[in-house]
PDB file of C-alpha atoms in Angstrom:
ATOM      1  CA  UNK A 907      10.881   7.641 -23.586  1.00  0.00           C
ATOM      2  CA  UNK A 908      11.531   4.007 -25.189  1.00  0.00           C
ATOM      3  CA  UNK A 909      12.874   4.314 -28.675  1.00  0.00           C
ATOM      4  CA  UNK A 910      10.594   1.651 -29.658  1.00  0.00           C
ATOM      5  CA  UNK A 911       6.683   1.637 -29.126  1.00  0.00           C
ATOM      6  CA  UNK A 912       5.860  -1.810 -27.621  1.00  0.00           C
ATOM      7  CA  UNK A 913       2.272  -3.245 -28.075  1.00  0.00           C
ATOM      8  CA  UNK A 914       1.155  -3.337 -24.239  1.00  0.00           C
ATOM      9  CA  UNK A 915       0.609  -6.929 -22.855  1.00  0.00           C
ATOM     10  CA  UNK A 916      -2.851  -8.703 -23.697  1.00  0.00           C
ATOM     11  CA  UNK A 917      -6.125  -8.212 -20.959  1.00  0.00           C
ATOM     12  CA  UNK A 918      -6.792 -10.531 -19.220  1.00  0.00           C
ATOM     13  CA  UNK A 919      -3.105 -11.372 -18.496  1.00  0.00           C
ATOM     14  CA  UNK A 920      -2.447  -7.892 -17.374  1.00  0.00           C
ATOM     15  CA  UNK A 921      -3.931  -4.792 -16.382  1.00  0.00           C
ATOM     16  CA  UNK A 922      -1.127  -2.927 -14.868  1.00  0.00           C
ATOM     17  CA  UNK A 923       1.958  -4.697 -15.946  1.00  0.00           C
ATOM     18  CA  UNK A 924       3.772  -3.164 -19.151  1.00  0.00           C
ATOM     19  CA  UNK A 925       7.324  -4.483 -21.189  1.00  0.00           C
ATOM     20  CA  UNK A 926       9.261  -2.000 -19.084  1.00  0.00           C
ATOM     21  CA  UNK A 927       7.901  -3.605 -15.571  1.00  0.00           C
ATOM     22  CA  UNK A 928       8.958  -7.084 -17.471  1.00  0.00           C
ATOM     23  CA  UNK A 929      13.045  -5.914 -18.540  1.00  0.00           C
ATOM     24  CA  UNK A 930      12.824  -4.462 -14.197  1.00  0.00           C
ATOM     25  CA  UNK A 931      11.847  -7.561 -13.466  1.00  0.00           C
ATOM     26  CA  UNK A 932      14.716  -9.699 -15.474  1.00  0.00           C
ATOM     27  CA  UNK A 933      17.238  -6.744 -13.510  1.00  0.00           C
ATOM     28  CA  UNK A 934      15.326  -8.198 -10.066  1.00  0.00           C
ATOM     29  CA  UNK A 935      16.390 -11.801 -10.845  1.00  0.00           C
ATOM     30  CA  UNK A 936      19.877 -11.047 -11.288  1.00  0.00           C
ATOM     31  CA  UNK A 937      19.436  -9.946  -7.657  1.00  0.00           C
ATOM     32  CA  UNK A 938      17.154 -12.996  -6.453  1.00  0.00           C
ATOM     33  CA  UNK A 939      19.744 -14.771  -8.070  1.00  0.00           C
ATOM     34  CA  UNK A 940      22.473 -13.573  -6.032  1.00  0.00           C
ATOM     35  CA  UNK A 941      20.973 -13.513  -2.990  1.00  0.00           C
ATOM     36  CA  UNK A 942      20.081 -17.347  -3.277  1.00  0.00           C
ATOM     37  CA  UNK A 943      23.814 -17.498  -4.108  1.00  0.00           C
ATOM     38  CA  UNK A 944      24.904 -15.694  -0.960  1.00  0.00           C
ATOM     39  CA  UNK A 945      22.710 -18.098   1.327  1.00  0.00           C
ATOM     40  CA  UNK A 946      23.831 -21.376   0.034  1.00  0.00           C
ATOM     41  CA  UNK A 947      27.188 -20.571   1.143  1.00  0.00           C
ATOM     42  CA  UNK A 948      26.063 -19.452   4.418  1.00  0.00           C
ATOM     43  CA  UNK A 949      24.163 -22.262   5.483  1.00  0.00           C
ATOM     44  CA  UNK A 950      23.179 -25.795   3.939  1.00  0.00           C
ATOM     45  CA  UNK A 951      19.500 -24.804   5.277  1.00  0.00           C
ATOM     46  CA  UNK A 952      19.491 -22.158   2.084  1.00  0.00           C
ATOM     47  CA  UNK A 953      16.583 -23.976   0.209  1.00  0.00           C
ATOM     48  CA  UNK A 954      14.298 -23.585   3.898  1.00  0.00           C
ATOM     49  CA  UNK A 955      15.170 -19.763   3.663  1.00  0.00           C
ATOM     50  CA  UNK A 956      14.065 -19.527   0.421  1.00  0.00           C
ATOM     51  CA  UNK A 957      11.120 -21.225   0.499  1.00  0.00           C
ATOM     52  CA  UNK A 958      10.251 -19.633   3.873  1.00  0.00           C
ATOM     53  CA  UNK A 959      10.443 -16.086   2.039  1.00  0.00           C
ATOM     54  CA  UNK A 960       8.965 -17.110  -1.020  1.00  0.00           C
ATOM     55  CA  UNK A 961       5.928 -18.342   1.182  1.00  0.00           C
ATOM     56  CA  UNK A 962       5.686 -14.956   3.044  1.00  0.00           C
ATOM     57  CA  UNK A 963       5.692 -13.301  -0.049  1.00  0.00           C
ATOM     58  CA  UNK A 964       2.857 -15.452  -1.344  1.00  0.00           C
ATOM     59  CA  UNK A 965       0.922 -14.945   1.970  1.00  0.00           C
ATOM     60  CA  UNK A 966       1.427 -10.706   1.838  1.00  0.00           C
ATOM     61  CA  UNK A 967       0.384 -10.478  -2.362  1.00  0.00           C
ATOM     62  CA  UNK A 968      -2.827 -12.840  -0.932  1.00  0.00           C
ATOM     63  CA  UNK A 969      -3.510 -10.529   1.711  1.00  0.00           C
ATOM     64  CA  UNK A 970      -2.947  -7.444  -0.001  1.00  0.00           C
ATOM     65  CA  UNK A 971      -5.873  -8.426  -2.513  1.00  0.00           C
ATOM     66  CA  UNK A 972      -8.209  -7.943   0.584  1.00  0.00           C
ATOM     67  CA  UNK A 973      -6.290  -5.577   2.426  1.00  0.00           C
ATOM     68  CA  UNK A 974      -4.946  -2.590  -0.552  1.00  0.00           C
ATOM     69  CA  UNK A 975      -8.217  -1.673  -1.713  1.00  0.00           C
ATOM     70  CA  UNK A 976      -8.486   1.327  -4.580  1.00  0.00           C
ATOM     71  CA  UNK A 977     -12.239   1.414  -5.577  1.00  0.00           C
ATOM     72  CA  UNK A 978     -13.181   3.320  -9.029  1.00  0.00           C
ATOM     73  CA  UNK A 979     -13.036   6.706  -8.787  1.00  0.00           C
ATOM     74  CA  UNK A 980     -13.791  10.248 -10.036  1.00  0.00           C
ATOM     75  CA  UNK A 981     -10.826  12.216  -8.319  1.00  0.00           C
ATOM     76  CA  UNK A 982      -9.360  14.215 -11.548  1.00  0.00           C
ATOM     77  CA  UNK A 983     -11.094  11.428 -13.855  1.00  0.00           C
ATOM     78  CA  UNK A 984     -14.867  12.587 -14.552  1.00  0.00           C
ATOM     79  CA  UNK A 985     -15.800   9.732 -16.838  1.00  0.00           C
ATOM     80  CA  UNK A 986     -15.057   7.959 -14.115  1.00  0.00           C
ATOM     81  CA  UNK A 987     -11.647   5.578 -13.647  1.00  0.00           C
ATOM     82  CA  UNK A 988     -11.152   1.644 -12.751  1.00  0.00           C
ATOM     83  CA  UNK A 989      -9.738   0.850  -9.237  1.00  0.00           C
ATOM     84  CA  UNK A 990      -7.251  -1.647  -8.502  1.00  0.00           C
ATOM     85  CA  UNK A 991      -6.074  -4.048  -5.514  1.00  0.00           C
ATOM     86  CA  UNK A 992      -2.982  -4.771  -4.511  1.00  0.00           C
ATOM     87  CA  UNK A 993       0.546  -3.268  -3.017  1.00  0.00           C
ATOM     88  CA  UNK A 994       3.103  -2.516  -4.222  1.00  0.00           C
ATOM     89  CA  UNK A 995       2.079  -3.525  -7.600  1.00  0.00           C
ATOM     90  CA  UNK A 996      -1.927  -3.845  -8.645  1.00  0.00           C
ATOM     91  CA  UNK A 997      -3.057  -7.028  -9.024  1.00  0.00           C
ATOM     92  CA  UNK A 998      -6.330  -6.602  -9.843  1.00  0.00           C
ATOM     93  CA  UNK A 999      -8.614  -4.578 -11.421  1.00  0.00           C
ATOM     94  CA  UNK A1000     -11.804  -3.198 -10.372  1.00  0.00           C
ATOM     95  CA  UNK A1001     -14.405  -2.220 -12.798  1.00  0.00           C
ATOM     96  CA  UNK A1002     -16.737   0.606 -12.804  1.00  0.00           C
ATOM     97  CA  UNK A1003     -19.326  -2.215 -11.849  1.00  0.00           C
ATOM     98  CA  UNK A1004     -17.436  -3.024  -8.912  1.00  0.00           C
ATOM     99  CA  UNK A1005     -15.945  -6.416 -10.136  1.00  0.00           C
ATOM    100  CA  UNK A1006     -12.329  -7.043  -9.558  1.00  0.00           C
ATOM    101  CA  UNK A1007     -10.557  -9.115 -12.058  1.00  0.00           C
ATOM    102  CA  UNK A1008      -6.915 -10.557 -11.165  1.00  0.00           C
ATOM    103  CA  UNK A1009      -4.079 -10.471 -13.746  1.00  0.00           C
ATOM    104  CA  UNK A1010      -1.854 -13.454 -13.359  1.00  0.00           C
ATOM    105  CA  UNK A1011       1.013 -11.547 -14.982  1.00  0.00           C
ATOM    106  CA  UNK A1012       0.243  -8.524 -12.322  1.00  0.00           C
ATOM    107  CA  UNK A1013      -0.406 -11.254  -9.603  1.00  0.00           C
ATOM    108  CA  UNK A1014       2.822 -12.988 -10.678  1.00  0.00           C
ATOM    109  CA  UNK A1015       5.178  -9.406 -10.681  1.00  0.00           C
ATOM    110  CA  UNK A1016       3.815  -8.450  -7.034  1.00  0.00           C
ATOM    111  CA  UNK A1017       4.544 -11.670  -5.795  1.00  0.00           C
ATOM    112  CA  UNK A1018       8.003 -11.565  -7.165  1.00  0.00           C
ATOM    113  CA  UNK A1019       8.517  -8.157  -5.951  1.00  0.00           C
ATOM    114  CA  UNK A1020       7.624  -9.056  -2.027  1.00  0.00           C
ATOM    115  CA  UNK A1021       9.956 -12.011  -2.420  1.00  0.00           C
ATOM    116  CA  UNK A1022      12.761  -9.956  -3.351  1.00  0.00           C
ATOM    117  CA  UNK A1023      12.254  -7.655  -0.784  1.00  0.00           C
ATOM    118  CA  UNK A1024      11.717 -10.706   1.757  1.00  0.00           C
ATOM    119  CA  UNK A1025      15.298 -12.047   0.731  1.00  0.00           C
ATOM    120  CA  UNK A1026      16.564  -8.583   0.835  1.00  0.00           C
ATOM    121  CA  UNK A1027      15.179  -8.113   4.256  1.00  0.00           C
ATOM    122  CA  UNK A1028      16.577 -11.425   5.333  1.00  0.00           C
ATOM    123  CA  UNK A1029      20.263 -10.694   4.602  1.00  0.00           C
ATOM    124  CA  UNK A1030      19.937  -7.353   6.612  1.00  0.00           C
ATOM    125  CA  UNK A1031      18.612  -8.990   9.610  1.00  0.00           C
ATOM    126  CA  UNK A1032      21.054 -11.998   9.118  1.00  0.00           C
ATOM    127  CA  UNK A1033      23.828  -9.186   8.959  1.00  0.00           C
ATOM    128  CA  UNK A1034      22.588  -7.361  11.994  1.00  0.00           C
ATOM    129  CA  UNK A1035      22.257 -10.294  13.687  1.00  0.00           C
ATOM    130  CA  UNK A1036      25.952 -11.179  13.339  1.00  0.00           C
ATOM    131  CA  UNK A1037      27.274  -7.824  14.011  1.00  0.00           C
ATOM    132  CA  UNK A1038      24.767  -8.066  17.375  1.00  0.00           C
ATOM    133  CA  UNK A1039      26.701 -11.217  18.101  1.00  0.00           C
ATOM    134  CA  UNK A1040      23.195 -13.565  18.372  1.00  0.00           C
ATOM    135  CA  UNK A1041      24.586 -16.149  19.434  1.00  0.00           C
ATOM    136  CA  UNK A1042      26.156 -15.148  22.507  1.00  0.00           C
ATOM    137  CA  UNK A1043      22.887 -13.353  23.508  1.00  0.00           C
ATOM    138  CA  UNK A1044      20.105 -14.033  26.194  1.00  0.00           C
ATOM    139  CA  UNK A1045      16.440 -14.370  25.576  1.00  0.00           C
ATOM    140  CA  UNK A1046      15.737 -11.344  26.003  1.00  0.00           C
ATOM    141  CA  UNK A1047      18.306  -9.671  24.452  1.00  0.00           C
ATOM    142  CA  UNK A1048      17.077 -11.721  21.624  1.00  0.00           C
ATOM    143  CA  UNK A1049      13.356 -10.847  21.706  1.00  0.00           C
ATOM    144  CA  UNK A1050      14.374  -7.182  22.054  1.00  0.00           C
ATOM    145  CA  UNK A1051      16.452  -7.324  18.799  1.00  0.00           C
ATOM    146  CA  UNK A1052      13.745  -8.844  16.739  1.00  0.00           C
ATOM    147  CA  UNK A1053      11.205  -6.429  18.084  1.00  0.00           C
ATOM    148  CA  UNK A1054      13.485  -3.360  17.164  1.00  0.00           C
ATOM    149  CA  UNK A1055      14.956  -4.685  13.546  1.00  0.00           C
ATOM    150  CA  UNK A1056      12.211  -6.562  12.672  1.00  0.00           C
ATOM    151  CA  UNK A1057       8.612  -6.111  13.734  1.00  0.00           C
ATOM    152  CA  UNK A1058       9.119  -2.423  14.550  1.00  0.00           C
ATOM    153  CA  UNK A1059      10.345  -1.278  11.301  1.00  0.00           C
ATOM    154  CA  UNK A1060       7.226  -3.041   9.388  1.00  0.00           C
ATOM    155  CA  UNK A1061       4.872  -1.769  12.097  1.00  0.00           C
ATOM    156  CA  UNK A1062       5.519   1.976  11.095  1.00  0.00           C
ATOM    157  CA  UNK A1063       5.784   1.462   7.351  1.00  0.00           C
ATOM    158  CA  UNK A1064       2.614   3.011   7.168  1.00  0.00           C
ATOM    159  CA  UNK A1065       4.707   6.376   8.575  1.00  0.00           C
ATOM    160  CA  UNK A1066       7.435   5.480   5.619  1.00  0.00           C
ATOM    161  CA  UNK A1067       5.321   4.926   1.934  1.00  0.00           C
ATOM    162  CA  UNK A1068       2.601   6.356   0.784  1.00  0.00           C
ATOM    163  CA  UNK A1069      -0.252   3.536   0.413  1.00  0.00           C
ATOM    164  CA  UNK A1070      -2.104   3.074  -3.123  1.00  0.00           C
ATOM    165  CA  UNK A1071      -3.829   6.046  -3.796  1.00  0.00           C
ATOM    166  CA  UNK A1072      -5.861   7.809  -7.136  1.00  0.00           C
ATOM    167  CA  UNK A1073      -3.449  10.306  -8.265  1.00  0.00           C
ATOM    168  CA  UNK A1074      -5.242  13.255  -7.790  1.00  0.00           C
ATOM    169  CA  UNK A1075      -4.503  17.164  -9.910  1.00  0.00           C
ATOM    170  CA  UNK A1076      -5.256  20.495  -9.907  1.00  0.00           C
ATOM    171  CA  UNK A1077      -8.189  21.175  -7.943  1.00  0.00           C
ATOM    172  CA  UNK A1078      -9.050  18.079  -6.518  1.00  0.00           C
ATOM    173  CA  UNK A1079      -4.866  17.696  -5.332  1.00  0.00           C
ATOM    174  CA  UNK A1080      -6.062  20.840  -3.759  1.00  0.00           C
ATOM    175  CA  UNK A1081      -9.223  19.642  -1.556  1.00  0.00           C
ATOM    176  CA  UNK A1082      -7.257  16.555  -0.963  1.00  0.00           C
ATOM    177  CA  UNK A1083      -4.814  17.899   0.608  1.00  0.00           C
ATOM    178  CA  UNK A1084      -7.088  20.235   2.648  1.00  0.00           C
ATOM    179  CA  UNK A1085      -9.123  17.185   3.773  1.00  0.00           C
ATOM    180  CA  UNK A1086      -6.350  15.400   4.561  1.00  0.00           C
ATOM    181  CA  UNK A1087      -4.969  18.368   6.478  1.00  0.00           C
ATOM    182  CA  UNK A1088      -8.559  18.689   8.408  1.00  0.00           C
ATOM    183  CA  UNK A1089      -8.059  15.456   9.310  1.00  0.00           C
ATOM    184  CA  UNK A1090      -4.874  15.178  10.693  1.00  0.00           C
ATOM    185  CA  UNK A1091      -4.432  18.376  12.303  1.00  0.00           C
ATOM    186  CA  UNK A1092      -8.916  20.045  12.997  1.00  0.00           C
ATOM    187  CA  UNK A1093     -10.255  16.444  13.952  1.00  0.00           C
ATOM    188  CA  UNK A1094      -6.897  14.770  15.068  1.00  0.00           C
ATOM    189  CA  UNK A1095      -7.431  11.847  13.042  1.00  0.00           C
ATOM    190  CA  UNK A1096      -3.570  10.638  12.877  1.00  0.00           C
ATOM    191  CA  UNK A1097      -1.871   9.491  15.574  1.00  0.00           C
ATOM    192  CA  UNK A1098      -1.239   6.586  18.062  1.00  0.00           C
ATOM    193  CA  UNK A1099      -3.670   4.358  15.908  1.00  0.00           C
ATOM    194  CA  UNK A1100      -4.137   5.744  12.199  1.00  0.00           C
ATOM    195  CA  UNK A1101      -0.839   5.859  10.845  1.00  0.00           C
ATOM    196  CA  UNK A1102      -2.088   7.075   7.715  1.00  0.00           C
ATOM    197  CA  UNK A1103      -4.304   8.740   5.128  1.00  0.00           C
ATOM    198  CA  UNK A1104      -4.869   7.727   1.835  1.00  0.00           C
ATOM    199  CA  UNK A1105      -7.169   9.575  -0.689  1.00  0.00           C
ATOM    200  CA  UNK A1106     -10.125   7.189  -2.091  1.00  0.00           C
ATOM    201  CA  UNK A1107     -12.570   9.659  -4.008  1.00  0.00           C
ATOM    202  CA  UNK A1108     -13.758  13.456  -3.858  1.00  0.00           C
ATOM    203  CA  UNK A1109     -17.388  14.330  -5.387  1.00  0.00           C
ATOM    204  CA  UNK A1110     -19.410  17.211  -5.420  1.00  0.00           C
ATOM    205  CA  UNK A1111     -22.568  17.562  -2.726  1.00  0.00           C
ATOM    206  CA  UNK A1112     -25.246  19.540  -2.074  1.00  0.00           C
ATOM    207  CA  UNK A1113     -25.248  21.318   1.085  1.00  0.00           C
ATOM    208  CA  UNK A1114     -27.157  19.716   4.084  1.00  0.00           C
ATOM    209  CA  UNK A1115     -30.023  21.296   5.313  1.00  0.00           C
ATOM    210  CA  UNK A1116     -29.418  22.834   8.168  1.00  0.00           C
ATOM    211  CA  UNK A1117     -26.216  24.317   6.432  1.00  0.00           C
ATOM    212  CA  UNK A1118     -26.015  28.359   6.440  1.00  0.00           C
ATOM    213  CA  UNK A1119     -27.616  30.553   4.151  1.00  0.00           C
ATOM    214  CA  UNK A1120     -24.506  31.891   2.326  1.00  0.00           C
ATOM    215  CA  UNK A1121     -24.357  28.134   1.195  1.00  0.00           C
ATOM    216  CA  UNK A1122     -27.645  27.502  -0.296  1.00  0.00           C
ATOM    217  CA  UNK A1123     -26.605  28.148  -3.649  1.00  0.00           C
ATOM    218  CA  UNK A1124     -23.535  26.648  -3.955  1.00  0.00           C
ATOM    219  CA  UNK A1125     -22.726  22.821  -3.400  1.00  0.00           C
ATOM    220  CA  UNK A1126     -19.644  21.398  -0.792  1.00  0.00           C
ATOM    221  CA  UNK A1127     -16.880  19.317  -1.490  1.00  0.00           C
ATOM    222  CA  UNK A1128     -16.845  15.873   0.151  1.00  0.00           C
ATOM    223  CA  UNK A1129     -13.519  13.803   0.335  1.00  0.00           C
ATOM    224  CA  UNK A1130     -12.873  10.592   1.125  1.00  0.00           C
ATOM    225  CA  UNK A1131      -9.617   8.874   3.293  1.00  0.00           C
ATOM    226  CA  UNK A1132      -9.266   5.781   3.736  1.00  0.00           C
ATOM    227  CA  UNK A1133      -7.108   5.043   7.377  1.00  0.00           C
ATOM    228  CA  UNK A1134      -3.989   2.651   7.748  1.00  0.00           C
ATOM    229  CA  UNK A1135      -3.016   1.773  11.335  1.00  0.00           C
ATOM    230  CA  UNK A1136      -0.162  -0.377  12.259  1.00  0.00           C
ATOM    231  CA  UNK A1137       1.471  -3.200   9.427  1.00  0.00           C
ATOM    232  CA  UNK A1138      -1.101  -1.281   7.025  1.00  0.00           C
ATOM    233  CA  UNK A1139      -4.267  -2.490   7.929  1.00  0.00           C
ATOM    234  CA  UNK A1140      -6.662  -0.701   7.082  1.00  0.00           C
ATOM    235  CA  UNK A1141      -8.991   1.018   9.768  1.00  0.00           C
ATOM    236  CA  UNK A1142     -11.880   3.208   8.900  1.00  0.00           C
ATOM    237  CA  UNK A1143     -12.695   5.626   6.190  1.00  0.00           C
ATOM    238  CA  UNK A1144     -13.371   9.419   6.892  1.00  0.00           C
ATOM    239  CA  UNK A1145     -15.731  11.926   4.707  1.00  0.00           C
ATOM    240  CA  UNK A1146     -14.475  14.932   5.331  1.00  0.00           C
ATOM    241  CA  UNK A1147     -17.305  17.569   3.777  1.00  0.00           C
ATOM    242  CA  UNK A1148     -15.388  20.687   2.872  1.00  0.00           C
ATOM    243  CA  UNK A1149     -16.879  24.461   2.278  1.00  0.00           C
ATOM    244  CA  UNK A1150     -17.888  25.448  -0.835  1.00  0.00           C
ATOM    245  CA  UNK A1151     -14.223  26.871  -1.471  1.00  0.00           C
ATOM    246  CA  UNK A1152     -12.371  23.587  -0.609  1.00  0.00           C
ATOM    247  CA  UNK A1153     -10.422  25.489   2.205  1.00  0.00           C
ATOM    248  CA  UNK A1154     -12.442  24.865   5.539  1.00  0.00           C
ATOM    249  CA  UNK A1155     -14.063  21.458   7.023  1.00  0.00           C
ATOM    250  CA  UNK A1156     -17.216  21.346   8.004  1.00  0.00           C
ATOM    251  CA  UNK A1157     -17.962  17.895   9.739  1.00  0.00           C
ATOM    252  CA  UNK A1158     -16.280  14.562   9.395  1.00  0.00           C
ATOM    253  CA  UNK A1159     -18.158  11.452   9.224  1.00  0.00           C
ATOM    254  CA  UNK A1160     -17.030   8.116  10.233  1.00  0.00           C
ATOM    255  CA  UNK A1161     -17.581   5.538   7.381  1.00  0.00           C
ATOM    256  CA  UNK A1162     -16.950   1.443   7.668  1.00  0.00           C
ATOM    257  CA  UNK A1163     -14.709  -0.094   5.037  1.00  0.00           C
ATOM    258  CA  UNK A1164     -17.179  -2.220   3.553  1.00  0.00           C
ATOM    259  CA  UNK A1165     -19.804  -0.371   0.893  1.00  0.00           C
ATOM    260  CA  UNK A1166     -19.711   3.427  -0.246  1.00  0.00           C
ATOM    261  CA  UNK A1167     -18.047   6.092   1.440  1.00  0.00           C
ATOM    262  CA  UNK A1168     -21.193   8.257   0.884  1.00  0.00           C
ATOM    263  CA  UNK A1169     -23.646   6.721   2.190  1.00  0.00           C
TER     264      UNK A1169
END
């Protein structure tokens, strides 16, 4: 708890972003800092490196308006809660009517964040690549380090961090986790290609018609996942329609990204 209560940071400059992300972020340029410090006096080319992460860093916060998708949802919020774009920090917020509206204080912190962690990531691989000896190796040797250290690891982040997700409690944590379990382990949904579920929504059915008898009086549970493959793209989303309990699957639909996950 914060001895002092801070007013929160004016809409439309931010949705997400609060004083305490701000004081992280001052800690995070002390580090930028440094790092920028520890390539100038490895190489006169420091201003290239720093510009080249700064522009991949630009390039993922673009991409992960399009690509980190959290549309409003109901999941343990039943008046109904804004989504959000963006990872690892929101950078946009999605209304209940389904319009998302960037933050440039958000956009700015997630774009700082992925250059820190681009400069970060840049030092390791520098570091590895001394202890490796790069210059001394072949073409191969070369191609096989950079596949292994660096395209490898970011492949199979998915596998690593949990993607952006409605935090879900009580009873729907409970079907979530039972869809999610359906899906991984009744319909073999994970694997070689899906790297990942993330929860999107749950909502309340009624059963289909051809359903048994026992369930004509009650109503199913239908859950939505959203799939990551490889670098986090995202795949496909999966409606996993649940007994009336929550604890057994009943069918699993295949649903595109684009539009709603019941339909």
């Amino acid at each position: 708890m914060w001895p002092l209560r801070l007013p929160p940071l004016p809409e439309p400059w931010a949705y997400f972003t609060d004083w305490r992300d701000l004081l992280l972020a001052a800690v995070g340029a002390v580090v930028v800092t440094l790092l920028i410090i520890w390539w100038r006096q490895q190489t006169r080319h420091w201003f290239r490196v720093c510009a080249a992460t700064f522009l991949a860093g630009l390039l993922m916060c673009i991409s992960s308006f399009y690509l980190f998708v959290v549309p409003p949802y109901f999941a343990s919020c039943p008046q109904g809660c804004p989504g959000w774009r963006g990872y690892p920090l929101p950078i946009a917020r999605i209304g209940l009517d389904g319009v998302s509206r960037v933050a440039p204080v958000d956009f700015a912190m997630n774009l700082f964040m992925l250059w820190l962690l681009w400069l970060g990531a840049s030092l390791i691989w520098t570091l590895l690549g001394m202890g490796f000896q790069w210059w001394r190796r072949t073409t191969r040797a070369r191609l096989f380090f950079v596949l292994v250290v660096a395209i490898l690891p970011w492949a199979l982040m998915p596998r690593l961090l949990e993607p952006p997700q409605p935090r879900a409690t009580g009873e729907d944590l409970r079907l979530a986790v039972n869809a999610r379990r359906a899906a991984e382990f009744t319909y073999r949904i994970t694997g070689l290609w899906v790297q990942r579920l993330a929860l999107e929504d749950i909502r309340t059915a009624a059963p289909a018609q051809d359903a048994p008898a026992t369930f004509s009086q009650s109503e199913v549970k239908q859950v939505c996942l959203r799939g990551y493959t490889y670098f986090y793209i995202p795949w496909r989303r999966y409606r996993i329609t649940l007994d009336p309990s929550g604890v057994t699957a009943l069918s699993l639909t295949q649903v595109p990204l684009d539009g709603s996950c019941w339909r």
